[in-house]
Amino acid sequence: MKAIKIAHLYPERMSIYGDFGNVLVLSQRMNWRGIKNEVVSIEVGDKLPKDIDMIFIGGGQDKGQVVVAEDLMAKSSQIKDFAESGGPLLSVCGGYQLLGEYFISSDYGQIQGIGLFNVISKATETRMIGNILVQSEKFGQLVGFENHSGATEFIGRAQPLGVVKKGFGNNPDDKLEGVIYKNAIGTYLHGSFLPKNPKVADWLIRQAIKYSGQNIKLKELNDELENSARKNAARKA
Ligand code: GLN
């Protein structure tokens, strides 16, 4: 069995509000099922291995985004090829913004993104902060915590991750949250996101296994705790 390899991009600069927990969840849910896996941390200047099966990038302050943006651009074609060929990817907040066309920050001007997602983001005067509740066609109810001043909008065709029931999501106006393109997800949900939304975690794992060329059926796990945590968070939102 080939180990499922997860690339965690820029954990030093881009992993806030519990984002690191997403990688722990992905790895642990594979461990529980006896699926070999490996997490490689990729910082600025590091090579992105060719044999990765999943990519994760979390959120960061505008300054962190400036620091990693150029390096991300250097890895742009590898990341885009990966996603275009069905590789699973999860990006949160600042990471999500950098996978769009650009993010205009109030302090640093325009930060160029790699354009995987048909979105642009701009800093606003509003801090969109708090618990957020989303209804997703694909995953059902999703919960998280958001904290951003950047507002994201679609340019051209894009599919949202879900519809906002409480909170802000992509921006204060259109009630849409995140984006999903092939098997790549962008979202504003920190929290961490995956511990309380195990359906998304297992979906990502399934895509990673498929991408690795293996055929492993995922055993059901007892998600009582995870689901009651989600319901609790939904109640709070
Ligand atoms: N700096 C970005 C914003 O405020 C991203 C913040 C984050 O990743 N939480 O919009």
Short mmCIF file of C-alpha atoms and ligand atoms in Angstrom, two decimals, residues 16-17 59-62 65 93-94 97 127 147-150 190, ligand 1:
data_model
loop_
_atom_site.label_atom_id
_atom_site.label_comp_id
_atom_site.label_asym_id
_atom_site.label_seq_id
_atom_site.Cartn_x
_atom_site.Cartn_y
_atom_site.Cartn_z
CA ILE A 16 -4.36 30.25 12.00
CA TYR A 17 -7.52 29.75 14.10
CA GLY A 59 -5.35 31.01 6.47
CA GLY A 60 -2.96 33.77 7.41
CA GLN A 61 -2.61 37.45 8.06
CA ASP A 62 -2.18 39.68 5.00
CA GLN A 65 0.08 36.03 2.43
CA CYS A 93 -9.41 31.85 4.14
CA GLY A 94 -6.06 33.49 3.27
CA GLN A 97 -7.82 33.99 -1.43
CA ARG A 127 -14.44 42.42 9.80
CA ASN A 147 -12.43 35.96 10.71
CA HIS A 148 -11.57 37.97 7.63
CA SER A 149 -11.90 41.44 6.21
CA GLY A 150 -11.34 40.28 2.65
CA HIS A 190 -11.66 27.93 10.25
N1 GLN B 1 -5.94 38.35 5.59
C1 GLN B 1 -7.12 37.83 5.07
C2 GLN B 1 -8.38 38.61 5.41
O1 GLN B 1 -8.53 39.20 6.49
C3 GLN B 1 -7.21 36.40 5.51
C4 GLN B 1 -7.50 36.19 6.97
C5 GLN B 1 -7.55 34.75 7.37
O2 GLN B 1 -6.93 33.90 6.76
N2 GLN B 1 -8.24 34.48 8.45
O3 GLN B 1 -9.24 38.65 4.59
#
